[in-house]
Every structure is written in C-alpha cells, then in structure tokens.
Amino acid sequence: MKQLIDQWVRPEIRALSAYHVPDPGEMIKLDAMENPYTWPDELRREWLDLLAGVDVNRYPDPQAAALKARLRDAMGVPAGAELILGNGSDELIQMLAMAVSGPGRVVMSVDPGFVMYRMIATFCGMEYVGVPLRSDDFSLDIDALLAAIERHQPALLFLAYPNNPTGNLFDAAEIERVIEVAPGIVVVDEAYAPFTDESFMPRLGEFDNLLVMRTVSKMGLAGLRLGLLVGPAAWLEQIDKTRLPYNISVLSQLSAEFALRHQAVFDAQTSAILEERGRLFSVLRAIDGVAPYASQANFILLRVPEGRALELFEGLKERGVLVKCLHGAHPLLSDCLRVTVGTPQESETFLEHFTALLQG
Ligand SMILES: *Cc1c(COP(=O)(O)O)cnc(C)c1O
C-alpha cells in the first residue's frame, strides 16, 4: 500500500501533518478560542421547537437568503457590499485559494499567523510565503512585507485582524499600505471581531481588492461552522463559483438565524469574556517570570520561563486543563503558550494549576 500511496498522493500532501485536534474528554478547554457559555434553557427550548419543524428531506436554501439578511444586519455589512457563506471561514479560505490557484501562484500572510492559510495554499498547489512579524511586539514589519509583495506578487494575501496566535491588532494605516500595494486580493480576516472595536468592514468600497472575512465561531457558535466573506459583488460572483452547492446545512442556517435574533444573549457573553480577559491579563502579568501579551481577542499569548513551555502544557493537561503550546511552532513563539479566555471559574482552575506547576 505504501508504494501506491507514494505513487499517487502528492508529495506536498504526504509531507503535511494533519491538523491535530486533541480529544478534550472532560477537560477544561482553553485551547480553541471557544465561547465557554451555553444558552439559557428557555432559548434552548425555543430553538429546538424551531428545529422540530425542519423538513430534512429537502435541500437547504442554496443562497441562504434569510440568514444572509440577518448577517448583514448583525455584522454591519455596508449597503454596497455582497456576501457569501462558507462552512466555517476555513471553507472560504479554501474557496478563495481554488479561485486563484495555479502554477507559481502565491498565498502570502505573516508569521506567526493562522496556520490554515499555509495548509490550504498547500492543498491547492500554491506556494505559501509567510513574512515574519517584528519580534518585540508582533507588529507588521512593513518594509519586509512591502518588499515581499513586490517580489512574490501574491494572488492572495491574508491578514488576521486581530492576529491569531498573537492577539494584537496591526496598524490600520500599514494595512492600508498593504492593500494599496498588493497586486491581488487582500483578505482582512476578522475572526475575533466580537472582541475588538476595530474593523475594516466600514472601509469596503474604498479599495478594489479588499475583502473582509468573519465567522460566528468565536462569538459562540463554533459548532455550526459558519463563516462569511464580504466585499465587492464582482469578486464574490467569481469566488462563489468554487462553492459546493448547499454548503450550509438547513440546521446551520436556521440555528444561526435564530441565534442572531437573540444577539443580546451573545453580547452579554462577550462582555463577560472581555471583563475576564482584563482580569486574567493582570493576574498573569503579576506572576514572576511570565509575560502575557496584550490581546484584542478572546485569548492571551504568554511567554513562560525559558525551556518550560512543553512541561507546563503537559502538566496542565494532566490536571485537566487544555491550553495550546506554541513552543516550536515558530521561532518567535519560543516558550509561548496560548490560553483562551473562559469563565472566571475556568481561569481560577487554570491559574491555580499554572502557578503551582511554575513553582514545582
Ligand atoms: C478561528 C479562526 C478562523 C476559523 O474560523 P472558522 O469559521 O471556525 O473556520 C479563521 N481565521 C482565524 C484568524 C481564526 O483564528
């Protein structure tokens, strides 16, 4: 079998390691930027009543018109812009890559950044170029980035705003420079929009090559798998051709539409997360030898004493707390862990074990 696999599976796919998602079991999950809060019982019942009326023998609305109208409102999509939906924003990244892929075509982003840009570029036979961020504060190295754009002429350039896994916002004027200089599409990936006031959404229409991507995952609907890509109709018309028919299930469409009708519930959860982010940050900053980075997202990147990241990660795991170990993922992330902001109770448990392990 190995011989057959070597013969047929593309070498760049064989060289990849699969995107690893650990089995959480009963653990406190602080590894994947999920909202820790569930729905009030009454909302849950109302939702289930709605789902009970669904005819699952029928295909869903291929255009998801009702959901799109709701998303326009909820996400502040400008009147002149169009939107298309993906099964998670990961699918939108894939659709974008499929629309522009070809021999020698380049996907560009910054490193450390969101790993799916690189992986999907590889799936689609494109070259990935990651331009390093500045080592002191993870801001854009704008001269290096502009030079790389000039040199590689990327078909597709992604900037996560705020960035994952560093949590910071890049300078808006520098992003503007990038959009102006880039020869191809620039996607500002606003997966963490609920946790910051900054956005490029209102600026759609100012540039021919700007698209904004959002997701409902981080606001509290990660299980639905729903992302949206917003921008000029002419671009989206082309990208939409790579979408598989009926990519958003009827259950996702109805559930997301229902949830967005109860936006106040999610806004309250977001406020709680923001408050907890502030509290967790100050506690972490006060711990000797630990340096958290200020975050505009629902996670905090932190540097721990040299050589201890993996041991702390494993120790936390043994004690039932799952965080993300980023040591080894990129040179700029040596000795780094990333912790999702959960409930105050979850933070307490994390901090208790973390401080005990640090002293041990
Ligand atoms: C989590 C994340 C996404 C993926 O979102 P899904 O809609 O769940 O696929 C996209 N971009 C960034 C930067 C993320 O951190």
mmCIF file with all atom_site columns, C-alpha atoms and ligand atoms in Angstrom, residues 33 88-90 93 114 117 160 164 189 191-192 213 215 217-218 225-227, ligand 1:
data_model
loop_
_atom_site.group_PDB
_atom_site.id
_atom_site.type_symbol
_atom_site.label_atom_id
_atom_site.label_alt_id
_atom_site.label_comp_id
_atom_site.label_asym_id
_atom_site.label_entity_id
_atom_site.label_seq_id
_atom_site.pdbx_PDB_ins_code
_atom_site.Cartn_x
_atom_site.Cartn_y
_atom_site.Cartn_z
_atom_site.occupancy
_atom_site.B_iso_or_equiv
_atom_site.pdbx_formal_charge
_atom_site.auth_seq_id
_atom_site.auth_comp_id
_atom_site.auth_asym_id
_atom_site.auth_atom_id
_atom_site.pdbx_PDB_model_num
ATOM   1  C CA . MET A 1 33  ? -10.987 30.112 21.401 1.00 0.00 ? 33  MET A CA 1
ATOM   2  C CA . GLY A 1 88  ? -16.678 27.894 8.619  1.00 0.00 ? 88  GLY A CA 1
ATOM   3  C CA . SER A 1 89  ? -14.354 30.595 7.361  1.00 0.00 ? 89  SER A CA 1
ATOM   4  C CA . ASP A 1 90  ? -11.881 27.799 6.684  1.00 0.00 ? 90  ASP A CA 1
ATOM   5  C CA . ILE A 1 93  ? -10.161 30.408 2.594  1.00 0.00 ? 93  ILE A CA 1
ATOM   6  C CA . PHE A 1 114 ? -3.221  31.439 11.304 1.00 0.00 ? 114 PHE A CA 1
ATOM   7  C CA . TYR A 1 117 ? -3.597  29.900 5.235  1.00 0.00 ? 117 TYR A CA 1
ATOM   8  C CA . ALA A 1 160 ? -5.874  38.371 10.602 1.00 0.00 ? 160 ALA A CA 1
ATOM   9  C CA . ASN A 1 164 ? -4.003  34.668 15.878 1.00 0.00 ? 164 ASN A CA 1
ATOM   10 C CA . ASP A 1 189 ? -9.708  38.087 8.491  1.00 0.00 ? 189 ASP A CA 1
ATOM   11 C CA . ALA A 1 191 ? -12.493 36.141 13.172 1.00 0.00 ? 191 ALA A CA 1
ATOM   12 C CA . TYR A 1 192 ? -12.115 37.968 16.500 1.00 0.00 ? 192 TYR A CA 1
ATOM   13 C CA . MET A 1 213 ? -13.928 37.683 6.369  1.00 0.00 ? 213 MET A CA 1
ATOM   14 C CA . THR A 1 215 ? -17.053 33.857 11.388 1.00 0.00 ? 215 THR A CA 1
ATOM   15 C CA . SER A 1 217 ? -17.299 30.559 15.649 1.00 0.00 ? 217 SER A CA 1
ATOM   16 C CA . LYS A 1 218 ? -15.580 32.777 18.183 1.00 0.00 ? 218 LYS A CA 1
ATOM   17 C CA . ARG A 1 225 ? -19.475 26.035 11.156 1.00 0.00 ? 225 ARG A CA 1
ATOM   18 C CA . LEU A 1 226 ? -20.435 29.299 9.514  1.00 0.00 ? 226 LEU A CA 1
ATOM   19 C CA . GLY A 1 227 ? -18.237 31.998 8.048  1.00 0.00 ? 227 GLY A CA 1
HETATM 20 C C1 . LIG B 2 .   ? -10.562 30.524 14.308 1.00 0.00 ? 1   LIG B C1 1
HETATM 21 C C2 . LIG B 2 .   ? -10.089 31.279 13.126 1.00 0.00 ? 1   LIG B C2 1
HETATM 22 C C3 . LIG B 2 .   ? -10.700 31.110 11.876 1.00 0.00 ? 1   LIG B C3 1
HETATM 23 C C4 . LIG B 2 .   ? -11.570 29.918 11.578 1.00 0.00 ? 1   LIG B C4 1
HETATM 24 O O1 . LIG B 2 .   ? -12.857 30.114 11.808 1.00 0.00 ? 1   LIG B O1 1
HETATM 25 P P1 . LIG B 2 .   ? -13.953 29.023 11.403 1.00 0.00 ? 1   LIG B P1 1
HETATM 26 O O2 . LIG B 2 .   ? -15.050 29.897 10.922 1.00 0.00 ? 1   LIG B O2 1
HETATM 27 O O3 . LIG B 2 .   ? -14.263 28.319 12.669 1.00 0.00 ? 1   LIG B O3 1
HETATM 28 O O4 . LIG B 2 .   ? -13.429 28.135 10.323 1.00 0.00 ? 1   LIG B O4 1
HETATM 29 C C5 . LIG B 2 .   ? -10.296 31.913 10.832 1.00 0.00 ? 1   LIG B C5 1
HETATM 30 N N1 . LIG B 2 .   ? -9.320  32.822 10.993 1.00 0.00 ? 1   LIG B N1 1
HETATM 31 C C6 . LIG B 2 .   ? -8.697  32.989 12.158 1.00 0.00 ? 1   LIG B C6 1
HETATM 32 C C7 . LIG B 2 .   ? -7.610  34.000 12.272 1.00 0.00 ? 1   LIG B C7 1
HETATM 33 C C8 . LIG B 2 .   ? -9.045  32.208 13.252 1.00 0.00 ? 1   LIG B C8 1
HETATM 34 O O5 . LIG B 2 .   ? -8.363  32.337 14.400 1.00 0.00 ? 1   LIG B O5 1
#
